Short mmCIF file of C-alpha atoms and ligand atoms in Angstrom, two decimals:
data_model
loop_
_atom_site.label_atom_id
_atom_site.label_comp_id
_atom_site.label_asym_id
_atom_site.label_seq_id
_atom_site.Cartn_x
_atom_site.Cartn_y
_atom_site.Cartn_z
CA MET B 66 76.94 117.51 144.75
CA ASP B 67 74.93 119.02 142.08
CA LYS B 68 71.79 121.32 142.15
CA ILE B 69 69.22 121.68 139.64
CA ARG B 70 68.18 125.50 138.80
CA ILE B 71 64.77 126.33 137.22
CA HIS B 72 63.94 129.51 135.67
CA GLY B 73 59.93 129.38 136.08
CA GLY B 74 57.14 130.35 133.94
CA GLN B 75 58.09 128.51 131.09
CA ALA B 76 54.67 126.30 129.53
CA LEU B 77 55.22 122.87 128.71
CA SER B 78 54.30 121.08 125.40
CA GLY B 79 55.66 117.86 123.81
CA SER B 80 56.21 114.61 124.33
CA ILE B 81 58.52 112.36 126.51
CA LYS B 82 58.90 108.56 126.96
CA ILE B 83 58.65 106.92 130.41
CA SER B 84 61.36 104.81 131.73
CA GLY B 85 61.26 100.94 133.30
CA SER B 86 59.73 101.12 136.80
CA LYS B 87 62.09 101.59 139.83
CA ASN B 88 59.76 99.71 142.05
CA SER B 89 59.28 96.77 139.74
CA ALA B 90 63.05 96.56 138.75
CA LEU B 91 64.29 96.13 142.33
CA PRO B 92 62.50 93.28 143.48
CA ILE B 93 62.76 91.57 140.04
CA LEU B 94 66.52 91.77 140.12
CA ALA B 95 66.51 90.31 143.68
CA ALA B 96 64.35 87.60 142.39
CA THR B 97 67.36 86.60 140.02
CA LEU B 98 69.42 85.21 142.89
CA LEU B 99 66.55 82.19 143.14
CA THR B 100 68.01 80.68 140.05
CA ARG B 101 71.52 79.40 138.88
CA GLU B 102 70.71 80.42 135.47
CA GLU B 103 71.15 83.56 133.42
CA CYS B 104 68.37 86.31 133.61
CA ILE B 105 67.90 88.75 131.10
CA ILE B 106 66.01 91.99 132.37
CA HIS B 107 64.90 94.84 129.60
CA ARG B 108 64.13 98.21 130.36
CA VAL B 109 65.87 98.53 133.96
CA PRO B 110 66.31 102.00 134.61
CA ASP B 111 69.49 104.04 134.98
CA LEU B 112 69.01 105.20 138.30
CA SER B 113 71.35 104.95 141.57
CA ASP B 114 68.98 102.59 143.29
CA THR B 115 69.39 100.10 140.55
CA HIS B 116 73.32 100.41 140.48
CA SER B 117 73.12 99.69 144.51
CA MET B 118 71.03 96.69 143.75
CA LEU B 119 73.36 95.56 141.24
CA GLN B 120 76.18 96.04 143.55
CA ILE B 121 74.35 93.94 146.26
CA LEU B 122 74.10 90.97 143.79
CA THR B 123 77.39 91.24 142.86
CA HIS B 124 78.57 91.45 146.47
CA LEU B 125 76.45 88.10 146.87
CA GLY B 126 78.32 86.53 144.16
CA ALA B 127 76.22 86.97 141.18
CA GLN B 128 77.55 87.84 137.76
CA VAL B 129 76.10 90.87 136.41
CA GLU B 130 76.60 92.56 133.01
CA ARG B 131 74.76 95.83 131.98
CA ALA B 132 74.08 97.83 128.87
CA SER B 133 71.72 100.53 128.00
CA GLY B 134 68.85 99.31 129.69
CA ILE B 135 69.08 95.42 129.55
CA VAL B 136 70.97 93.84 132.79
CA CYS B 137 72.00 90.13 132.55
CA VAL B 138 72.41 88.33 135.79
CA THR B 139 73.86 84.81 136.45
CA ALA B 140 73.76 83.67 139.98
CA ALA B 141 75.47 80.33 139.74
CA LYS B 142 76.70 80.59 143.30
CA VAL B 143 75.58 82.95 145.91
CA ASN B 144 76.57 83.71 149.66
CA SER B 145 73.67 84.85 151.87
CA VAL B 146 75.54 87.89 153.59
CA ALA B 147 74.30 91.45 152.58
CA PRO B 148 76.64 93.99 154.55
CA TYR B 149 75.35 97.35 156.35
CA ASP B 150 77.92 99.34 153.89
CA ILE B 151 76.03 98.23 150.85
CA VAL B 152 72.47 97.91 152.43
CA ARG B 153 72.30 101.25 154.08
CA LYS B 154 72.21 103.17 150.89
CA MET B 155 68.77 102.02 149.99
CA ARG B 156 66.31 100.32 151.94
CA ALA B 157 64.78 98.35 149.34
CA SER B 158 67.85 96.21 149.49
CA VAL B 159 65.51 94.62 152.11
CA CYS B 160 64.43 92.45 149.51
CA VAL B 161 66.99 90.10 148.89
CA LEU B 162 66.11 88.59 152.03
CA GLY B 163 63.19 86.32 150.43
CA PRO B 164 65.51 85.15 147.50
CA LEU B 165 68.22 84.09 149.87
CA LEU B 166 66.10 82.57 152.49
CA GLY B 167 64.21 80.70 149.30
CA ARG B 168 67.64 79.63 147.76
CA CYS B 169 69.78 79.21 150.72
CA LYS B 170 67.63 78.60 153.42
CA GLU B 171 69.53 81.46 155.21
CA ALA B 172 70.30 85.02 154.98
CA THR B 173 71.80 87.81 156.95
CA VAL B 174 70.95 91.26 155.68
CA SER B 175 71.58 94.43 157.73
CA MET B 176 68.55 95.69 159.48
CA PRO B 177 67.41 98.86 157.29
CA GLY B 178 67.65 101.91 159.20
CA GLY B 179 65.43 105.25 159.49
CA CYS B 180 63.50 106.94 156.76
CA VAL B 181 62.69 110.55 156.60
CA ILE B 182 59.16 109.81 155.24
CA GLY B 183 58.23 108.06 158.31
CA ASP B 184 58.67 105.04 160.47
CA ARG B 185 59.22 101.82 158.38
CA PRO B 186 59.08 98.77 160.27
CA ILE B 187 59.55 95.31 158.62
CA ASP B 188 57.45 93.13 160.89
CA LEU B 189 55.25 91.60 158.55
CA HIS B 190 57.96 90.83 156.19
CA LEU B 191 59.71 88.42 159.23
CA LYS B 192 56.07 87.40 160.03
CA GLY B 193 55.72 85.94 156.63
CA PHE B 194 59.34 84.34 157.12
CA GLU B 195 58.65 82.84 160.45
CA ALA B 196 55.38 81.28 159.22
CA LEU B 197 56.99 79.42 156.42
CA GLY B 198 59.29 77.89 159.17
CA ALA B 199 62.49 80.56 159.32
CA ALA B 200 63.97 81.18 162.47
CA VAL B 201 64.39 85.10 162.69
CA ARG B 202 66.85 86.84 164.64
CA VAL B 203 67.91 90.43 164.82
CA GLU B 204 71.47 90.70 166.19
CA GLY B 205 73.92 93.16 165.80
CA GLY B 206 72.04 95.34 163.72
CA ASN B 207 71.49 92.70 161.40
CA ILE B 208 68.47 90.18 160.47
CA LYS B 209 69.27 86.28 160.67
CA LEU B 210 67.13 84.13 158.84
CA PHE B 211 67.51 80.54 158.95
CA ALA B 212 65.58 77.37 157.93
CA PRO B 213 66.64 74.00 157.19
CA LYS B 214 63.52 73.50 155.21
CA LEU B 215 60.65 75.82 154.10
CA ARG B 216 57.16 74.64 154.42
CA GLY B 217 54.25 76.48 152.57
CA ALA B 218 51.75 78.30 155.03
CA VAL B 219 48.74 80.72 155.24
CA ILE B 220 49.89 84.04 156.21
CA ASN B 221 47.89 87.58 156.51
CA LEU B 222 50.28 90.35 155.42
CA GLN B 223 47.76 93.09 156.01
CA GLY B 224 49.07 95.86 158.44
CA ARG B 225 48.12 98.93 160.27
CA PHE B 226 48.43 100.84 157.21
CA GLY B 227 47.32 98.66 154.70
CA PRO B 228 49.15 95.73 152.66
CA THR B 229 52.91 95.84 152.34
CA VAL B 230 54.20 95.96 148.96
CA LEU B 231 57.86 94.84 149.64
CA GLY B 232 56.65 92.41 152.41
CA THR B 233 54.54 90.63 149.50
CA ASP B 234 57.30 90.73 147.31
CA ASN B 235 59.76 89.23 150.02
CA VAL B 236 57.47 86.85 151.30
CA MET B 237 56.36 85.51 147.62
CA MET B 238 59.98 85.16 146.84
CA ALA B 239 60.68 83.08 149.67
CA ALA B 240 57.31 80.78 149.33
CA VAL B 241 58.04 80.07 145.60
CA LEU B 242 60.86 77.29 146.50
CA ALA B 243 58.79 75.93 149.72
CA GLU B 244 57.31 72.76 150.10
CA GLY B 245 53.56 72.67 149.54
CA THR B 246 51.09 75.86 149.20
CA THR B 247 51.43 79.19 150.82
CA VAL B 248 48.31 81.34 150.83
CA ILE B 249 49.27 85.09 151.46
CA ASP B 250 45.89 87.24 152.26
CA GLY B 251 46.11 90.93 152.86
CA ALA B 252 48.48 91.00 149.75
CA ALA B 253 49.33 94.24 147.97
CA GLN B 254 48.00 94.69 144.67
CA GLU B 255 50.39 97.20 143.54
CA PRO B 256 51.20 96.64 139.52
CA GLU B 257 54.84 96.00 140.33
CA VAL B 258 53.80 93.03 142.78
CA VAL B 259 52.26 91.63 139.67
CA ASP B 260 55.13 92.56 137.39
CA LEU B 261 57.38 90.17 139.97
CA ALA B 262 54.85 87.61 139.99
CA ASN B 263 54.63 87.53 136.28
CA PHE B 264 58.60 87.48 136.18
CA LEU B 265 58.66 84.42 138.75
CA ASN B 266 56.15 82.75 136.69
CA LYS B 267 58.44 82.88 133.67
CA MET B 268 61.18 81.40 135.93
CA GLY B 269 58.78 78.29 136.32
CA ALA B 270 57.40 79.26 139.64
CA LYS B 271 53.62 78.60 140.29
CA ILE B 272 51.81 81.35 141.46
CA ASP B 273 48.11 82.61 141.25
CA GLY B 274 45.90 85.57 141.98
CA ALA B 275 48.36 88.22 141.67
CA GLY B 276 47.02 91.61 141.38
CA THR B 277 44.36 90.54 144.11
CA ARG B 278 44.44 90.49 147.74
CA ARG B 279 44.99 86.72 147.93
CA LEU B 280 48.19 85.04 146.55
CA ILE B 281 48.18 81.08 145.89
CA ILE B 282 51.54 80.15 145.57
CA GLU B 283 52.39 76.29 145.01
CA GLY B 284 56.12 75.68 145.65
CA VAL B 285 58.71 74.08 142.97
CA PRO B 286 61.69 72.28 143.93
CA GLU B 287 63.95 75.11 141.41
CA LEU B 288 63.55 77.89 138.98
CA HIS B 289 65.35 78.11 135.42
CA GLY B 290 66.56 81.53 134.20
CA ALA B 291 64.25 83.90 132.06
CA GLU B 292 64.03 87.09 129.93
CA TYR B 293 61.78 89.60 131.01
CA GLU B 294 60.63 93.44 130.27
CA ILE B 295 59.69 95.58 133.06
CA ILE B 296 56.73 97.30 133.33
CA PRO B 297 56.77 101.58 132.95
CA ASP B 298 57.13 103.50 135.65
CA ARG B 299 53.62 104.68 136.69
CA ILE B 300 54.73 107.47 139.35
CA GLU B 301 57.24 108.74 136.65
CA ALA B 302 54.40 108.80 134.53
CA GLY B 303 52.21 110.64 137.30
CA THR B 304 54.95 112.98 138.25
CA PHE B 305 54.98 114.25 134.17
CA LEU B 306 51.47 114.36 133.94
CA VAL B 307 51.55 116.77 137.17
CA ALA B 308 54.25 119.11 135.54
CA GLY B 309 52.15 119.24 132.59
CA ALA B 310 49.16 120.15 134.50
CA ILE B 311 51.36 122.90 136.59
CA SER B 312 52.86 124.49 133.56
CA GLY B 313 51.75 122.92 130.78
CA LYS B 314 49.50 123.33 127.39
CA ARG B 315 49.63 119.82 125.79
CA VAL B 316 52.08 117.21 127.29
CA ILE B 317 51.93 113.69 126.17
CA ILE B 318 53.67 110.65 127.96
CA LYS B 319 54.36 107.96 125.84
CA ARG B 320 55.37 104.15 126.77
CA ALA B 321 52.90 104.30 130.03
CA GLU B 322 50.26 101.98 130.98
CA PRO B 323 47.06 103.95 131.39
CA GLU B 324 45.58 101.75 133.81
CA HIS B 325 48.28 101.88 136.32
CA VAL B 326 48.08 105.68 136.62
CA ARG B 327 44.05 105.59 136.34
CA SER B 328 43.94 107.22 139.69
CA VAL B 329 45.91 109.85 139.21
CA THR B 330 44.34 110.70 135.79
CA ASP B 331 41.17 110.33 137.54
CA VAL B 332 42.32 113.02 140.31
CA LEU B 333 43.39 115.58 137.60
CA GLU B 334 40.22 115.24 135.70
CA ARG B 335 38.65 116.17 139.29
CA CYS B 336 40.97 119.31 139.11
CA GLY B 337 39.64 120.13 136.02
CA PHE B 338 41.98 119.07 133.69
CA ALA B 339 41.40 117.21 130.21
CA ILE B 340 42.70 113.74 129.81
CA GLU B 341 43.23 111.93 126.58
CA THR B 342 44.26 108.09 126.30
CA GLU B 343 45.54 106.19 123.66
CA GLU B 344 46.87 103.01 123.72
CA ASP B 345 50.20 103.56 125.33
CA SER B 346 50.27 107.40 125.40
CA ILE B 347 48.48 110.08 127.85
CA SER B 348 48.07 113.42 127.26
CA VAL B 349 46.86 116.15 129.89
CA LEU B 350 45.69 119.68 128.83
CA PRO B 351 44.31 122.73 130.80
CA ASN B 352 40.61 122.90 130.57
CA GLY B 353 39.39 126.13 132.36
CA ALA B 354 40.50 127.14 135.72
CA ALA B 355 41.96 124.48 137.86
CA GLN B 356 39.59 123.58 141.15
CA PRO B 357 40.69 122.67 144.65
CA LEU B 358 39.84 119.00 145.85
CA GLU B 359 39.88 116.68 148.66
CA LEU B 360 42.40 113.77 148.38
CA SER B 361 43.38 110.71 150.53
CA THR B 362 46.44 108.12 149.80
CA GLU B 363 45.53 104.87 149.62
CA PRO B 364 47.27 101.06 148.34
CA TYR B 365 46.85 100.24 144.83
CA PRO B 366 44.33 100.95 143.08
CA GLY B 367 43.64 103.90 145.07
CA PHE B 368 45.64 107.18 144.80
CA PRO B 369 49.41 106.72 145.35
CA THR B 370 51.43 107.96 148.46
CA ASP B 371 54.07 108.25 145.83
CA MET B 372 52.29 111.00 144.20
CA GLN B 373 50.95 113.02 147.32
CA ALA B 374 54.02 115.38 147.14
CA GLN B 375 53.55 116.22 143.59
CA MET B 376 49.66 116.85 144.09
CA CYS B 377 50.57 119.36 147.15
CA ALA B 378 52.85 121.33 144.80
CA LEU B 379 49.86 121.53 142.09
CA LEU B 380 47.14 122.40 144.71
CA SER B 381 49.44 125.04 146.11
CA THR B 382 48.71 127.24 143.02
CA THR B 383 45.00 126.25 142.55
CA GLU B 384 42.57 128.76 144.22
CA GLY B 385 40.41 127.54 147.06
CA ARG B 386 41.19 125.26 149.61
CA SER B 387 42.08 121.67 149.33
CA VAL B 388 42.97 118.67 151.72
CA VAL B 389 45.10 115.89 151.40
CA ARG B 390 45.39 113.13 153.72
CA GLU B 391 48.66 110.62 153.80
CA ASN B 392 46.98 107.19 155.03
CA ILE B 393 50.41 105.27 154.26
CA PHE B 394 53.09 107.19 155.84
CA PRO B 395 51.40 109.50 157.89
CA GLN B 396 54.55 111.84 158.37
CA ARG B 397 55.30 112.24 154.74
CA TYR B 398 55.36 116.06 154.48
CA MET B 399 58.87 117.06 154.16
CA HIS B 400 58.04 118.89 151.05
CA VAL B 401 55.61 121.21 152.89
CA ALA B 402 58.13 123.85 154.76
CA GLU B 403 60.30 124.14 151.48
CA LEU B 404 56.87 124.76 149.55
CA LYS B 405 56.15 127.26 151.88
CA ARG B 406 59.40 129.12 151.39
CA MET B 407 58.34 129.52 147.94
CA GLY B 408 55.23 131.23 149.41
CA ALA B 409 52.87 128.36 149.39
CA ARG B 410 49.81 128.29 152.10
CA MET B 411 49.86 125.34 153.92
CA GLU B 412 49.16 123.97 157.14
CA LEU B 413 49.59 120.21 158.55
CA ASP B 414 47.43 118.86 161.12
CA GLY B 415 48.81 115.20 161.95
CA ALA B 416 48.67 113.29 158.53
CA THR B 417 46.44 116.10 156.84
CA ALA B 418 47.55 118.92 155.11
CA VAL B 419 45.33 121.75 154.14
CA ILE B 420 46.26 123.84 151.29
CA ASN B 421 44.77 127.35 150.32
CA GLY B 422 45.89 128.38 146.84
CA VAL B 423 47.91 131.23 145.94
CA ASP B 424 48.18 133.01 142.86
CA CYS B 425 51.93 132.93 142.81
CA LEU B 426 54.81 130.88 143.77
CA TYR B 427 58.15 132.57 144.08
CA GLY B 428 61.58 130.98 143.31
CA ALA B 429 63.66 130.40 146.17
CA PRO B 430 66.68 128.06 147.31
CA VAL B 431 65.23 124.87 148.65
CA MET B 432 66.10 121.75 149.81
CA ALA B 433 65.64 118.08 148.71
CA SER B 434 64.69 115.64 151.71
CA ASP B 435 63.26 112.52 149.77
CA LEU B 436 62.86 111.23 146.14
CA ARG B 437 59.21 112.30 145.78
CA ALA B 438 59.38 115.72 147.77
CA SER B 439 62.16 116.58 145.54
CA ALA B 440 60.15 116.28 142.36
CA ALA B 441 57.59 118.45 144.14
CA LEU B 442 60.03 121.46 144.45
CA VAL B 443 61.03 120.82 140.91
CA LEU B 444 57.45 120.95 139.93
CA ALA B 445 56.76 123.89 142.05
CA GLY B 446 60.16 125.64 140.61
CA LEU B 447 58.55 125.23 136.87
CA LYS B 448 55.42 127.40 137.91
CA ALA B 449 57.35 129.76 140.36
CA ASP B 450 58.36 133.37 139.45
CA GLY B 451 62.18 133.75 139.32
CA VAL B 452 65.10 131.07 140.10
CA THR B 453 64.41 127.86 142.10
CA GLU B 454 67.54 125.96 143.14
CA VAL B 455 66.95 122.83 144.48
CA SER B 456 70.12 121.11 146.20
CA ARG B 457 70.73 117.39 147.40
CA VAL B 458 69.68 116.31 143.88
CA TYR B 459 71.01 112.72 144.35
CA HIS B 460 67.52 112.33 145.80
CA ILE B 461 66.16 112.73 142.42
CA ASP B 462 68.79 110.41 140.88
CA ARG B 463 67.52 107.51 142.90
CA GLY B 464 64.12 107.46 140.98
CA TYR B 465 64.21 109.59 138.11
CA GLU B 466 66.04 108.75 134.86
CA HIS B 467 67.58 111.92 133.38
CA LEU B 468 64.36 114.14 135.24
CA ASP B 469 66.01 117.49 134.03
CA GLU B 470 66.81 116.37 130.28
CA LYS B 471 63.31 115.25 129.98
CA LEU B 472 61.93 118.31 131.50
CA ARG B 473 63.84 120.35 128.79
CA GLU B 474 62.60 118.39 126.14
CA LEU B 475 59.01 119.50 127.24
CA GLY B 476 60.63 123.31 127.06
CA ALA B 477 61.52 123.96 130.73
CA ASP B 478 64.24 126.06 131.43
CA ILE B 479 66.05 123.77 133.52
CA GLU B 480 69.59 123.16 134.16
CA ARG B 481 71.93 121.26 136.36
CA VAL B 482 74.64 122.35 138.16
CA ARG B 483 77.90 121.90 140.25
CA ALA B 484 77.11 123.03 144.12
C1 LIG A 547 56.75 100.56 148.67
O1 LIG A 547 57.50 100.51 149.71
C2 LIG A 547 57.42 101.54 147.72
N1 LIG A 547 58.95 101.12 147.32
C3 LIG A 547 57.53 102.91 148.30
O2 LIG A 547 58.00 104.01 147.33
C4 LIG A 547 55.91 103.13 148.68
O3 LIG A 547 55.81 104.68 148.74
C5 LIG A 547 55.28 102.19 149.19
O4 LIG A 547 55.63 100.58 148.73
C6 LIG A 547 54.01 102.46 149.23
O5 LIG A 547 53.39 102.37 147.95
C7 LIG A 547 59.52 100.41 146.57
O6 LIG A 547 58.48 99.64 146.06
C8 LIG A 547 60.78 100.13 146.76
P1 LIG A 547 55.16 99.20 152.11
P2 LIG A 547 57.18 99.74 151.08
O7 LIG A 547 55.82 98.07 152.99
O8 LIG A 547 57.19 98.18 150.39
C9 LIG A 547 53.63 99.77 156.91
C10 LIG A 547 59.36 105.76 146.12
O9 LIG A 547 59.15 106.76 146.55
N2 LIG A 547 54.65 98.42 156.89
O10 LIG A 547 53.96 98.96 151.17
O11 LIG A 547 58.63 99.59 151.97
C11 LIG A 547 54.66 100.78 156.29
O12 LIG A 547 55.29 101.34 157.42
C12 LIG A 547 59.13 104.75 147.31
O13 LIG A 547 59.39 104.86 145.21
C13 LIG A 547 54.70 97.76 158.52
O14 LIG A 547 53.76 98.47 159.32
O15 LIG A 547 56.02 100.27 151.44
C14 LIG A 547 53.69 101.90 155.69
O16 LIG A 547 53.08 102.44 156.72
C15 LIG A 547 58.91 105.36 148.90
N3 LIG A 547 54.99 96.65 158.59
C16 LIG A 547 52.69 100.74 154.98
O17 LIG A 547 53.07 99.55 155.86
C17 LIG A 547 55.86 95.99 157.57
O18 LIG A 547 56.32 94.90 157.94
C18 LIG A 547 53.16 100.36 153.50
O19 LIG A 547 54.59 100.18 153.56
C19 LIG A 547 55.94 96.63 156.45
C20 LIG A 547 55.06 97.90 156.23
#
């Protein structure tokens, strides 16, 4: 098992290119199950999560070919059972439920297990499938869906913590082949949901309202193949902007979509950094002393929960008192204990972290617990005095394509070592 070793204190500068979005690639790859014809997907990031999704598609009977970021999937025939030993590797496997139900009118998929970032039920997904006419049973650790016929319905997917991203994706993918019109209220507005809707429309679906709180889906008898390019990864983009803010001179990220990271660049400007935006590149540079701030995570277009940990790392060395409220996954603070091992001063009070900035962090051996927490530990290591060793980096490889190589391109003293 690899570790990442960082010698802190190197100022970052230069530019890197952003990869395709993980959280777009996963549901878009699942959506290829909705047609017998070939789909060609460009800019699929090389991640263990996308590999897991391709494994699931292959297990379900699809023919999959992959070459340097381009994936071709032909699901001429599919079976509708996705077993535990494949699904358990990745929660997002749950998003094959909608396409299988839409295409086969039945699906058996292992129930997703626990997650370190908090309680992650799928009740809203199942509520949506039931509204479309599916019988839903949870049996032997599996979700079993069956519907002789799917019919359009009016569905509200607003949950206790706001809309659900994969729930909106899943119900949308089942509804595109249903008879009649489906209205999804309380829909998630994330760019990844819009990307999926655009791909489905390219396959012949009829979806209106993507990016708003109300989706209108007119069912069609079948979908055809399509060729599609995935949007840039806004969370990877945000992570590198914060890396630049933590220890950089001028860091430029290229092939990013400025609008998708607006909430992150706004927060960095509030923190006192300068942001320069061009058509598809964004620069972050220091602009005097960084300022503490109050921050809450929200559904898009608010500040993303997937950037909360990285911001905690930045605020841990920003002089003054900052307050971070996690409104989407209230327990998503596994990084706090590890940052405190590096000398950070942070106190948790329920879903709120109170951070008193320190002058300096100290390198230490730390443990990654989930994808974004591990990115935060790497960013803290860039700033820390001495050597930081992040173990369990398989968490990073799930969602960042070549993170250590890209940071090295920016001048970081970082290496991957065998544990
Ligand atoms: C997606 O997860 C992302 N994953 C997550 O990114 C991201 O943190 C999350 O959206 C929120 O932005 C992918 O796209 C693969 P939700 P998802 O359903 O869809 C509650 C990363 O780091 N809820 O929008 O699973 C839920 O518990 C990952 O890349 C219900 O109560 O998240 C949470 O509190 C981590 N019932 C809130 O809604 C449901 O049926 C939002 O969750 C579904 C969700």
